[in-house]
Coordinates of C-alpha atoms (C1' of nucleotides) in Angstrom, one line a residue:
Chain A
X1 CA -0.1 -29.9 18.1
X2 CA -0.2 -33.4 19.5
X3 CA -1.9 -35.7 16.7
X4 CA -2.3 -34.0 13.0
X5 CA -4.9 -35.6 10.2
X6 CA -2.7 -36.9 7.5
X7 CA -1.1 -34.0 4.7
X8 CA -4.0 -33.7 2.2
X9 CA -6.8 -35.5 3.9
X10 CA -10.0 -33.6 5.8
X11 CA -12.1 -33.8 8.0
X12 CA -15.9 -33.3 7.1
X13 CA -17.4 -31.7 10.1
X14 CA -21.2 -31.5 10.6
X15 CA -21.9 -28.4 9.0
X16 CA -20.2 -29.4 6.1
X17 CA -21.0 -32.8 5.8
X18 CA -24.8 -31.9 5.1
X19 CA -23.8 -30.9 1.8
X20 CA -21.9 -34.1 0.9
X21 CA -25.3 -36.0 2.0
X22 CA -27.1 -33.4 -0.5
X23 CA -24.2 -34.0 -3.3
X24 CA -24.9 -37.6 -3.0
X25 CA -28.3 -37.9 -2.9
X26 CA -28.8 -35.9 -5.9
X27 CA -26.4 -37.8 -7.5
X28 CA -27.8 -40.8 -6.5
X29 CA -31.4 -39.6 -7.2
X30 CA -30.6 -38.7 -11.4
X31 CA -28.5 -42.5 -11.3
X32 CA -32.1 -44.0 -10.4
X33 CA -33.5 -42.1 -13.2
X34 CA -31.2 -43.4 -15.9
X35 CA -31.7 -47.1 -14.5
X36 CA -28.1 -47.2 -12.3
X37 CA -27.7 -49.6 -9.9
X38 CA -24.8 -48.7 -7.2
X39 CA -21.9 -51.4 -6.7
X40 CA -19.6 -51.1 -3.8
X41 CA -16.2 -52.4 -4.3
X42 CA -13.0 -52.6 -2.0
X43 CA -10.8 -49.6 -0.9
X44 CA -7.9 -51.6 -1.9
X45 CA -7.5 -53.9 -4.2
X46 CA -4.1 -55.8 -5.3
X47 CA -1.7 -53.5 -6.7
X48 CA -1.3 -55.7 -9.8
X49 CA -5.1 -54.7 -11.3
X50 CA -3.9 -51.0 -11.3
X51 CA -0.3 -51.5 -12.7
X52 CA -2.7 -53.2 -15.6
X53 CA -5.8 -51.3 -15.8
X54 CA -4.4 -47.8 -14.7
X55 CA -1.2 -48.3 -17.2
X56 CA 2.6 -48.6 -16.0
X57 CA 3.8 -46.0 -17.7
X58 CA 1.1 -43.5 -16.1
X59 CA 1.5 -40.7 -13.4
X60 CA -0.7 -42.7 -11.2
X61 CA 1.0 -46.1 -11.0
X62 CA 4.7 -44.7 -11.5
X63 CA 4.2 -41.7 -8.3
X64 CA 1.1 -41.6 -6.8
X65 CA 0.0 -45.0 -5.7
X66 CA -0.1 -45.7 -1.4
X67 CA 1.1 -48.9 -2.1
X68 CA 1.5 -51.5 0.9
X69 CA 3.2 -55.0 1.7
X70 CA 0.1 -57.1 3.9
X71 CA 1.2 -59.2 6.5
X72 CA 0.7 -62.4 3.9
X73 CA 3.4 -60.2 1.8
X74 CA 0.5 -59.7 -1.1
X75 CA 1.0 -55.9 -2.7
X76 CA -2.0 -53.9 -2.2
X77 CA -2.7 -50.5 -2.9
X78 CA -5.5 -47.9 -2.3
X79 CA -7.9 -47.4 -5.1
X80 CA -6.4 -44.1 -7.1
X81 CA -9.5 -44.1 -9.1
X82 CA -12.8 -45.9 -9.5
X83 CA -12.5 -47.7 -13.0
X84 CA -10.6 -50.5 -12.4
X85 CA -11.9 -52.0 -9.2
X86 CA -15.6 -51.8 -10.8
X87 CA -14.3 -53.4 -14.2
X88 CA -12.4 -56.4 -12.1
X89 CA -15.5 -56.9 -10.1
X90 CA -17.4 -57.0 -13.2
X91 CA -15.7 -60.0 -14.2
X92 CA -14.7 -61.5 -11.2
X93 CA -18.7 -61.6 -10.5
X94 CA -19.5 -62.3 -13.9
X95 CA -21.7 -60.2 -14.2
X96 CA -21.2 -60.1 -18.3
X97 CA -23.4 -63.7 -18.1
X98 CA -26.4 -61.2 -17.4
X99 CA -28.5 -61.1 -20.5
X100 CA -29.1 -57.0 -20.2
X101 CA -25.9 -54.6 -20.1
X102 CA -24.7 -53.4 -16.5
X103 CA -25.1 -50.1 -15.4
X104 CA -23.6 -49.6 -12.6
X105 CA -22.5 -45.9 -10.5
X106 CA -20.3 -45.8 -7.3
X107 CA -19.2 -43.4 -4.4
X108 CA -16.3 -43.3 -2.3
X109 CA -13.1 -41.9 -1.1
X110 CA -9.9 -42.4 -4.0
X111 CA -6.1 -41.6 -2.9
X112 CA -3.4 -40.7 -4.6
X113 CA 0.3 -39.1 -3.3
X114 CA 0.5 -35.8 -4.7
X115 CA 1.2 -32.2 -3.0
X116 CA -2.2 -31.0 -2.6
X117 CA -3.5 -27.6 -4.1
X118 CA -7.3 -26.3 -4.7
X119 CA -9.3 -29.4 -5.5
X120 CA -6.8 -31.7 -4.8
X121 CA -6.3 -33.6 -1.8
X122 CA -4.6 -37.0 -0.9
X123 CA -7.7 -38.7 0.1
X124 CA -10.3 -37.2 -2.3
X125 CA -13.8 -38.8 -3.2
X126 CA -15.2 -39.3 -6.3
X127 CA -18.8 -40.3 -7.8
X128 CA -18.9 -42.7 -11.1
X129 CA -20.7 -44.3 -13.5
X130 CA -19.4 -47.4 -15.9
X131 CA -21.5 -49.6 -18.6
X132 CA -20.7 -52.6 -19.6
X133 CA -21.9 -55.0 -22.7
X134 CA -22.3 -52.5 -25.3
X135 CA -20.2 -50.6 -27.7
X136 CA -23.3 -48.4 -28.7
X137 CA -22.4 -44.6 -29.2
X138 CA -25.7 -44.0 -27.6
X139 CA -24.3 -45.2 -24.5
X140 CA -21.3 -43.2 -24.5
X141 CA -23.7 -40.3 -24.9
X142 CA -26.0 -41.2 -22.1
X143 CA -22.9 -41.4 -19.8
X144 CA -22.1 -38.0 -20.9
X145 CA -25.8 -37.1 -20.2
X146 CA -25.6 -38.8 -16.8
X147 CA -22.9 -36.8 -15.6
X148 CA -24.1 -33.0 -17.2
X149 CA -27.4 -34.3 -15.2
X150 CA -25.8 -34.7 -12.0
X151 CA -23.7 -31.6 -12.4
X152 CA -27.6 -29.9 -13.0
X153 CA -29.2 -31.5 -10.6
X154 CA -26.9 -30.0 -7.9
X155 CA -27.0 -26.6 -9.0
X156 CA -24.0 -26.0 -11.0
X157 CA -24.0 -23.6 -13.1
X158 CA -21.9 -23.0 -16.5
X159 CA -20.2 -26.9 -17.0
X160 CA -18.9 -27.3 -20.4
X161 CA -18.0 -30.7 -22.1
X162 CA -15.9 -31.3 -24.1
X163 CA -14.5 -34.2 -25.9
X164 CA -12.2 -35.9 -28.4
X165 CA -11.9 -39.6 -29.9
X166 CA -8.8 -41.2 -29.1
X167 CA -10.0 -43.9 -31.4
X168 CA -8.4 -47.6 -30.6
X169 CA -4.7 -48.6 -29.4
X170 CA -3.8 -49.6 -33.5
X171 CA -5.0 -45.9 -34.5
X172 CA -2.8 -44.1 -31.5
X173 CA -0.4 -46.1 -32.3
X174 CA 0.0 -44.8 -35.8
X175 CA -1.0 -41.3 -35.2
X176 CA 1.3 -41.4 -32.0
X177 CA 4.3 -41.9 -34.7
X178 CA 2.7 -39.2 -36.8
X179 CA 3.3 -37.0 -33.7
X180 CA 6.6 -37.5 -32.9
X181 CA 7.7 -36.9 -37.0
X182 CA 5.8 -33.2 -36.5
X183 CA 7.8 -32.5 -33.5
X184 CA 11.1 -33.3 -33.9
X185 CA 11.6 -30.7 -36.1
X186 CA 10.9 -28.4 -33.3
X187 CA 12.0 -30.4 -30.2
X188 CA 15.0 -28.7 -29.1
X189 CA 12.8 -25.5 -28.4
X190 CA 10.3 -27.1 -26.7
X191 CA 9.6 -26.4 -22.8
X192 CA 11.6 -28.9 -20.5
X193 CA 8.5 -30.6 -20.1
X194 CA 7.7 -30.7 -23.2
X195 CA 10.9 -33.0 -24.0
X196 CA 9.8 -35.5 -21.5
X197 CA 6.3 -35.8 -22.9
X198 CA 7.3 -36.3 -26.7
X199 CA 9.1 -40.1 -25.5
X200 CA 6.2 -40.5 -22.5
X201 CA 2.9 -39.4 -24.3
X202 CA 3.3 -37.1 -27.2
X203 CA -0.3 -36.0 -27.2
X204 CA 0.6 -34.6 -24.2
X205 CA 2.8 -32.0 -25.4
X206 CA -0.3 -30.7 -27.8
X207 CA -1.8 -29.9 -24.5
X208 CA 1.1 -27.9 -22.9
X209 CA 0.4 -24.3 -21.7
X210 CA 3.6 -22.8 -22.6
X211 CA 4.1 -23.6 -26.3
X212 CA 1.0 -24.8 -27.3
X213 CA 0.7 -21.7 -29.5
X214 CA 3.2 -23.3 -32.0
X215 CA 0.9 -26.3 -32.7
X216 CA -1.4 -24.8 -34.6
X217 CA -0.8 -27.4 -37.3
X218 CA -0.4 -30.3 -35.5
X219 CA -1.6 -33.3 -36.8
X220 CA -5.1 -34.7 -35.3
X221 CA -5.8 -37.5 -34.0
X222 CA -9.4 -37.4 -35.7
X223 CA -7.8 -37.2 -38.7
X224 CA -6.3 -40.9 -38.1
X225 CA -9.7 -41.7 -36.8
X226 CA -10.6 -45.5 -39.6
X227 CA -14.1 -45.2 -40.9
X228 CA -15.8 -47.7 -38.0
X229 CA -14.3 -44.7 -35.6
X230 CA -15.1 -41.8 -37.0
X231 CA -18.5 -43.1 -37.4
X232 CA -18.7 -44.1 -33.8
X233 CA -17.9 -40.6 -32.9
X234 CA -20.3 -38.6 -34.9
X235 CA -23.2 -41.0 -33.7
X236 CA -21.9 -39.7 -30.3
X237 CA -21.9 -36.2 -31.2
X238 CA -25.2 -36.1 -32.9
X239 CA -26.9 -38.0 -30.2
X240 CA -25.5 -35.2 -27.7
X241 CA -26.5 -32.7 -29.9
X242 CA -30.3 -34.3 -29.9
X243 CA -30.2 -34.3 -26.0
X244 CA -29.1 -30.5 -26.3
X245 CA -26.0 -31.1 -24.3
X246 CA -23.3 -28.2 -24.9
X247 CA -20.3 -29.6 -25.8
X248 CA -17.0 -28.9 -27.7
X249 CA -15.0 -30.7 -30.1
X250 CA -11.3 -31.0 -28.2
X251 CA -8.7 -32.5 -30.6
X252 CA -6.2 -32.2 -27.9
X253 CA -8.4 -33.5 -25.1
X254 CA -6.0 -36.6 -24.0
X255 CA -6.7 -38.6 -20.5
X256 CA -4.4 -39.3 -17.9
X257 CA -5.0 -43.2 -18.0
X258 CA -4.1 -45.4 -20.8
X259 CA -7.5 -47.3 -20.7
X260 CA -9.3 -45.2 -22.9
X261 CA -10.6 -45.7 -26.6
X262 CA -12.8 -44.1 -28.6
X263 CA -15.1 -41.6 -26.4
X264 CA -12.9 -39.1 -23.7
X265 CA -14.4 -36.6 -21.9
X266 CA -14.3 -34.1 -19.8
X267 CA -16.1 -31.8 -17.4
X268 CA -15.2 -28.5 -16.5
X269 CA -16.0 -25.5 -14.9
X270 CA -14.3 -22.4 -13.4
X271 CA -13.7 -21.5 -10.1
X272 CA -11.2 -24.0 -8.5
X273 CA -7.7 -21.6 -8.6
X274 CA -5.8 -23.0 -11.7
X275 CA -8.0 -26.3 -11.2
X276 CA -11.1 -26.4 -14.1
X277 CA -11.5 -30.2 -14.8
X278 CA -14.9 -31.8 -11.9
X279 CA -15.0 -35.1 -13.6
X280 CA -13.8 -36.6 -17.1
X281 CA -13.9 -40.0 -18.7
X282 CA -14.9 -42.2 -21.2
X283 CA -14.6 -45.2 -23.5
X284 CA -12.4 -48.4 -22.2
X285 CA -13.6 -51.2 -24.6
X286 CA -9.8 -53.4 -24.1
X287 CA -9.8 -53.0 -20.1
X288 CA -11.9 -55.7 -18.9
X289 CA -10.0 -58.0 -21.0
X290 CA -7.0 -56.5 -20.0
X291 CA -7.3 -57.3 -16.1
X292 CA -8.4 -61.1 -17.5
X293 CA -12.3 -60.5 -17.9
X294 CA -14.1 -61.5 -21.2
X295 CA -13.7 -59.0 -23.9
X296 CA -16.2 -56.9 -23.2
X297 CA -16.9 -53.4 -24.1
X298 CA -17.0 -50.0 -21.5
X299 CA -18.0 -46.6 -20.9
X300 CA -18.0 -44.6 -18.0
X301 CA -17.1 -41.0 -15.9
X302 CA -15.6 -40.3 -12.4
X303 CA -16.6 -36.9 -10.8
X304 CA -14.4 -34.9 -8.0
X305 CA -16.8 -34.1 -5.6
X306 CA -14.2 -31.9 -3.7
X307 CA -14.2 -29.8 -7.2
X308 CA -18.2 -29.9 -7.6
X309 CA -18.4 -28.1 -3.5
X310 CA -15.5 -26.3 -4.4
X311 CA -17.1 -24.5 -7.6
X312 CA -20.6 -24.5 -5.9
X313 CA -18.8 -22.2 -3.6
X314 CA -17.2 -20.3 -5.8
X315 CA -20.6 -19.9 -7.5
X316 CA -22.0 -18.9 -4.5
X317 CA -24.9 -21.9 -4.8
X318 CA -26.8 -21.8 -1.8
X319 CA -27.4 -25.7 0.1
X320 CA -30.5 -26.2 1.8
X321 CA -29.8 -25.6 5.5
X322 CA -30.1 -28.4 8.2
X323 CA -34.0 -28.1 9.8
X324 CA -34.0 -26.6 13.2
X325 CA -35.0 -28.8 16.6
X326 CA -38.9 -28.8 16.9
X327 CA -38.5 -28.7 20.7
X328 CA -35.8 -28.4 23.4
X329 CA -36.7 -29.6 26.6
X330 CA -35.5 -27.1 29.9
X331 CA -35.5 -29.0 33.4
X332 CA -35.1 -27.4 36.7
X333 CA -34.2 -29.6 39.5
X334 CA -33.7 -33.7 39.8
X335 CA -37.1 -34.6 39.2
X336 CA -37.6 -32.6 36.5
X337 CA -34.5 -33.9 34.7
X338 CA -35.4 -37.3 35.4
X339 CA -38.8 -36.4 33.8
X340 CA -37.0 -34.7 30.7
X341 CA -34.5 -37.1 29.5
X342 CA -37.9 -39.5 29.5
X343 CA -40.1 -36.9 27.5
X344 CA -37.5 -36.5 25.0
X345 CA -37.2 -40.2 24.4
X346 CA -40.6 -40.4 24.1
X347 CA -41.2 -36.8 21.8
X348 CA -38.2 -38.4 19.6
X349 CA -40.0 -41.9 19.0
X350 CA -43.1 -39.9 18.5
X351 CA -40.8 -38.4 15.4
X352 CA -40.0 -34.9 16.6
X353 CA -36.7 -33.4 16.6
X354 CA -35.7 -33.0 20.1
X355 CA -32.7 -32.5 22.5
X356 CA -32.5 -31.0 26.3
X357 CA -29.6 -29.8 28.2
X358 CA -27.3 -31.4 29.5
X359 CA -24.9 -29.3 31.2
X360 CA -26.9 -28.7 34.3
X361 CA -26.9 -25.1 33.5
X362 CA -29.1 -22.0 34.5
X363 CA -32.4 -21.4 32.7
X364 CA -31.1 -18.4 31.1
X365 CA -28.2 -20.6 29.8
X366 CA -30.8 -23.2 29.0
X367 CA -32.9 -20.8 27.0
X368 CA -29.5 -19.5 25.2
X369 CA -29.2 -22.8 23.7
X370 CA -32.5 -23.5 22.6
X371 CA -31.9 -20.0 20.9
X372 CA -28.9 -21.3 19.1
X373 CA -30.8 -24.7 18.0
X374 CA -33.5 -22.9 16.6
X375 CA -35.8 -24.5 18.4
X376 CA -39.6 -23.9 17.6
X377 CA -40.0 -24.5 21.0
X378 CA -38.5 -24.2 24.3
X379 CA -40.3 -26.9 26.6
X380 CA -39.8 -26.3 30.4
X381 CA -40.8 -28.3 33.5
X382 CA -40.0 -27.3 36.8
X383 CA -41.7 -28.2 40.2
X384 CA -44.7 -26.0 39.6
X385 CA -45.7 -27.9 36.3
X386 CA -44.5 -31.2 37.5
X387 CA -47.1 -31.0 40.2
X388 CA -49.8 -30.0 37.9
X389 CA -48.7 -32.7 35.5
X390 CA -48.2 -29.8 32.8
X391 CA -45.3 -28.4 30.9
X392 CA -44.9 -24.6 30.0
X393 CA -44.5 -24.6 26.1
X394 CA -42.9 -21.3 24.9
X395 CA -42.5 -20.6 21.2
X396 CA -39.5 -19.1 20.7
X397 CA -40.5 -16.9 17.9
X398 CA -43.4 -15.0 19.4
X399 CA -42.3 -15.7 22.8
X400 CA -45.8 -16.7 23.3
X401 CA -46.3 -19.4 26.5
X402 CA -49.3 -21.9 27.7
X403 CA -49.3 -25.1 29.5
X404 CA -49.7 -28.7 28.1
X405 CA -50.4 -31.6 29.9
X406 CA -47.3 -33.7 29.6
X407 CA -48.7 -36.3 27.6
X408 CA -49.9 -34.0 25.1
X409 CA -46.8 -32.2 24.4
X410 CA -46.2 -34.6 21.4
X411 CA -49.8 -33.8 19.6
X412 CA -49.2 -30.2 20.6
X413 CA -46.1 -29.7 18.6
X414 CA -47.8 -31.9 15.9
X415 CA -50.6 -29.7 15.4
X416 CA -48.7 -26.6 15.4
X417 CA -46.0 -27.4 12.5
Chain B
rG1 C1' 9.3 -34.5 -6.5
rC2 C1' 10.1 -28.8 -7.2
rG3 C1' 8.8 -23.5 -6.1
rG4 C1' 6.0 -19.0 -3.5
rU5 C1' 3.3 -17.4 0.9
rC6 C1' 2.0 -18.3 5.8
rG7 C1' 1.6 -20.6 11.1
rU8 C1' -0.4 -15.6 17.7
rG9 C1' -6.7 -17.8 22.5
rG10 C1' -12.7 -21.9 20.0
rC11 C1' -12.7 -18.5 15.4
rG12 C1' -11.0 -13.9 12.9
rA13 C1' -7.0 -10.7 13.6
rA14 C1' -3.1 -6.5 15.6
rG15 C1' 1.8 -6.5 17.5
rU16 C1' 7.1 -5.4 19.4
rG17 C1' 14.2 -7.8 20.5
rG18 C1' 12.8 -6.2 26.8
rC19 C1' 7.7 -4.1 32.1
rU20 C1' 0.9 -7.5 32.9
rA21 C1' 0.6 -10.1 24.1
rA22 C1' -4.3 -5.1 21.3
rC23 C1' -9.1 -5.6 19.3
rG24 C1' -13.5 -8.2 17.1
rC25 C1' -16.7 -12.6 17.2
rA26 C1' -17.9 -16.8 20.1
rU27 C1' -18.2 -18.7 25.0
rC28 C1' -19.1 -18.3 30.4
rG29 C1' -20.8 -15.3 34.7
rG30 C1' -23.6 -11.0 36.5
rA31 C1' -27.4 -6.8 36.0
rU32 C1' -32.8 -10.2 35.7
rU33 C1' -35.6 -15.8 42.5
rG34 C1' -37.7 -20.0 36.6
rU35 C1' -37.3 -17.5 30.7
rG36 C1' -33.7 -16.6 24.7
rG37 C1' -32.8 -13.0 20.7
rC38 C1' -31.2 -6.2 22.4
rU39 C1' -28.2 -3.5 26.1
rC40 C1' -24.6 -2.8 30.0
rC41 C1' -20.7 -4.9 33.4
rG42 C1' -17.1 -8.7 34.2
rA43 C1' -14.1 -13.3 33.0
rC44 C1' -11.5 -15.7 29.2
rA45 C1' -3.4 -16.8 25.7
rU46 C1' 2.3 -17.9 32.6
rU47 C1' 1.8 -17.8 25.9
rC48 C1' 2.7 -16.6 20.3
rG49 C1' 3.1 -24.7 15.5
rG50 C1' 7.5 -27.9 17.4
rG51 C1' 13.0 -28.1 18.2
rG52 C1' 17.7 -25.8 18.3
rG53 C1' 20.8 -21.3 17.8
rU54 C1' 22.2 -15.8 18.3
rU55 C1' 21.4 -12.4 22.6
rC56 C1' 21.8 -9.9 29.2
rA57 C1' 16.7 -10.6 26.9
rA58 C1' 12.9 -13.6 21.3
rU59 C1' 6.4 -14.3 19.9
rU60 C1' 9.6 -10.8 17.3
rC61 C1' 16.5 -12.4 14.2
rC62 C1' 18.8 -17.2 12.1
rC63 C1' 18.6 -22.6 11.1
rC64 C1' 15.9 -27.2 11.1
rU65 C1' 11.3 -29.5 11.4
rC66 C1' 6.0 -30.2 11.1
rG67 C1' 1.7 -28.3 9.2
rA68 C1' -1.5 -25.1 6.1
rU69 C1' -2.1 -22.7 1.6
rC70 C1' -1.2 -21.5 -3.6
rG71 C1' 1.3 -22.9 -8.1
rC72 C1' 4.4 -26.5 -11.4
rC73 C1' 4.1 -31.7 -13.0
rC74 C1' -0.3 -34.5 -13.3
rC75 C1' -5.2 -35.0 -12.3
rA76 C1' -10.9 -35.6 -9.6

RNA sequence: GCGGUCGUGGCGAAGUGGCUAACGCAUCGGAUUGUGGCUCCGACAUUCGGGGGUUCAAUUCCCCUCGAUCGCCCCA
């Protein structure tokens, strides 16, 4: 094997690459509907904004980053994740002067060094939304509402939400210390893991698969939760519960980035191996102050869109399947090949789906691949009809055949859809 | 970063320390001078991810390496 992709990068081959379009579209489609507008931002952005916006201390910046010297010696880094490259253009663009509240969604390709497994890849893409300007629990349950939509909209079937309040970074802080006083007791027969969360992120350890049994009485972080945010999260909750959105109440739900406060989220859904999370999220009201923006409140959600196709699959959700060609064109000799390759220029600018051969190929071979195309109908001009000015028209499914004049082949085909 | 499994033609998939590496699908050619889907006949891997070693002899045994896949950590 001379030249390899990458480890944990694909490539999306037509056939496959339909059902991205379809993914997107969708996606796109219920975005318009809750008054979205898309934003494109850079593919790498100076490592700096994700050492602050991402966190130091988290997997992503401390392991997974594809971090790179330019040749003007600045640090750069592929985005690992939407947020931050949205929230820096937010206020790099100023787009807080705007008298309304920004709404924006975005789609595109995220990387992160990690062995991959099912859903996970190297290069992996992801679609999100993020809201700026407002620190209205409705808004955190529209987001919520925008992504259950989506996940609709495509077809999937039994996504559950659930979510948690990790209130703000003074509340943690407190109920972080809380933690710690709980688990010491128990530390030394905790998992290995385990150990290394309680210094790195004690919630963590609530979350861990091996002892998690022995937590039953651990304290909660909604219990720490001061009045303006518990109130903030039972507006949330009631206004999901009003939309008729199914979701659950996860103490232990903590995020992987340390932006978050208030709202997290998360989607999930079976069928990815030991994979369940498709998209998660939430509320980041410090972070556009944090990468030197106005202090300016946020909400938003990344989805894997690797994990949507994957539990589609799994699901056994059918895609629409590409349309077939309404005509492919059959020429016998020189002048009938010089003929075809105009016809089908013209039959394509006329709007038809169209292609011919090109392979210089029998008939029978010919007819072989208009088979395989699908083709409503095999055109084919030969010496006979070129001297009558006619093509023979065959339709493939009845096998049915009558001659057109050539410049009628396009209203032919029209009229027969 | 750690661990399990795997790597044979375009795809799927047998196989054995030793003569010409099954089979299925696809493809191509023929039966059919200019007609597809069905049928029949024929063709299609000097080679078994790459490198090294053991051996008279390796695709088959050993080591390394690359890759795939699944899992851990973590996450989309």
């Amino acid at each position: 094997m001379s030249m390899q992709k990458p480890t944990g990068t694909q490539d999306l081959l037509p056939g496959e690459v339909e059902k991205w379009q379809l993914i997107e579209e969708k996606a796109r489609d219920v975005c318009r509907r809750f008054h979205y507008k898309e934003i494109r931002t850079p593919i790498f952005e100076h490592t700096e904004l994700f050492v602050r916006g991402v966190g130091e201390t988290t997997d992503i910046v401390e392991k997974e980053m594809y971090t790179f010297q330019d040749k003007g010696n600045r640090s750069l880094s592929l985005r690992p994740e939407g947020t931050a490259g949205v929230v820096r253009a937010y206020a790099e663009n100023k787009l807080y002067g705007d008298p309304d509240i920004s709404k924006l969604y975005y789609v595109g390709p995220m990387f992160r060094y990690e062995r991959p497994q099912a859903g996970r890849y190297r290069q992996f893409h992801q679609f999100g939304a993020e809201v700026f300007g407002s620190t209205d629990p409705g808004l955190d349950a529209e987001v919520i509402a925008l992504g259950y939509a989506i996940y609709k909209e495509i077809g999937l079937r039994d996504v559950t939400v659930e979510i948690n309040s990790v209130g703000t970074p003074e509340i943690r802080a407190v109920y972080r210390t809380k933690l710690q006083e709980y688990l010491k007791p128990m530390l030394g027969e905790l998992c290995r893991d385990c150990q290394s969360r309680y210094e790195r992120n004690p919630m963590r350890v609530l979350d861990c698969k091996v002892d998690q049994h022995r937590f039953a009485d651990a304290p909660s972080v909604i219990d720490y939760l001061d009045d303006e945010a518990a109130a903030h999260f039972t507006k949330v909750q009631s206004y999901l519960t009003a939309m008729d959105i199914p979701f659950r109440l996860n103490p232990r739900l903590v995020r992987g980035l340390d932006y978050y406060t208030h709202t997290a989220f998360e989607f999930k859904a079976a069928g990815i191996g030991a994979i369940d999370t498709i998209g998660g999220g939430g509320r980041y009201n410090g972070l556009v102050g944090e990468v030197g923006g106005p202090d300016q409140p946020g909400v938003g959600f990344g989805l894997g869109l690797e994990r949507i196709l994957l539990v589609l699959a799994a699901q056994g959700v059918e895609l629409p399947a590409e349309p077939q060609l309404d005509v492919y064109l059959i020429a016998l000799g020189d002048a009938a090949e010089a003929e075809a390759v105009r016809l089908a220029y013209e039959l394509r600018g006329a709007g038809l789906k169209v292609d011919k051969d090109y392979t210089g190929r029998k008939m029978k071979a010919q007819m072989k691949s208009a088979d395989r195309f699908a083709a409503r109908y095999a055109a084919i001009l030969g010496d006979d009809e070129l001297a009558q000015g006619v093509i023979t028209v065959k339709t493939l499914a009845t096998g049915e055949q009558t001659a057109v004049p050539l410049g009628e082949l396009a209203n032919y085909v029209k009229a027969n859809q």
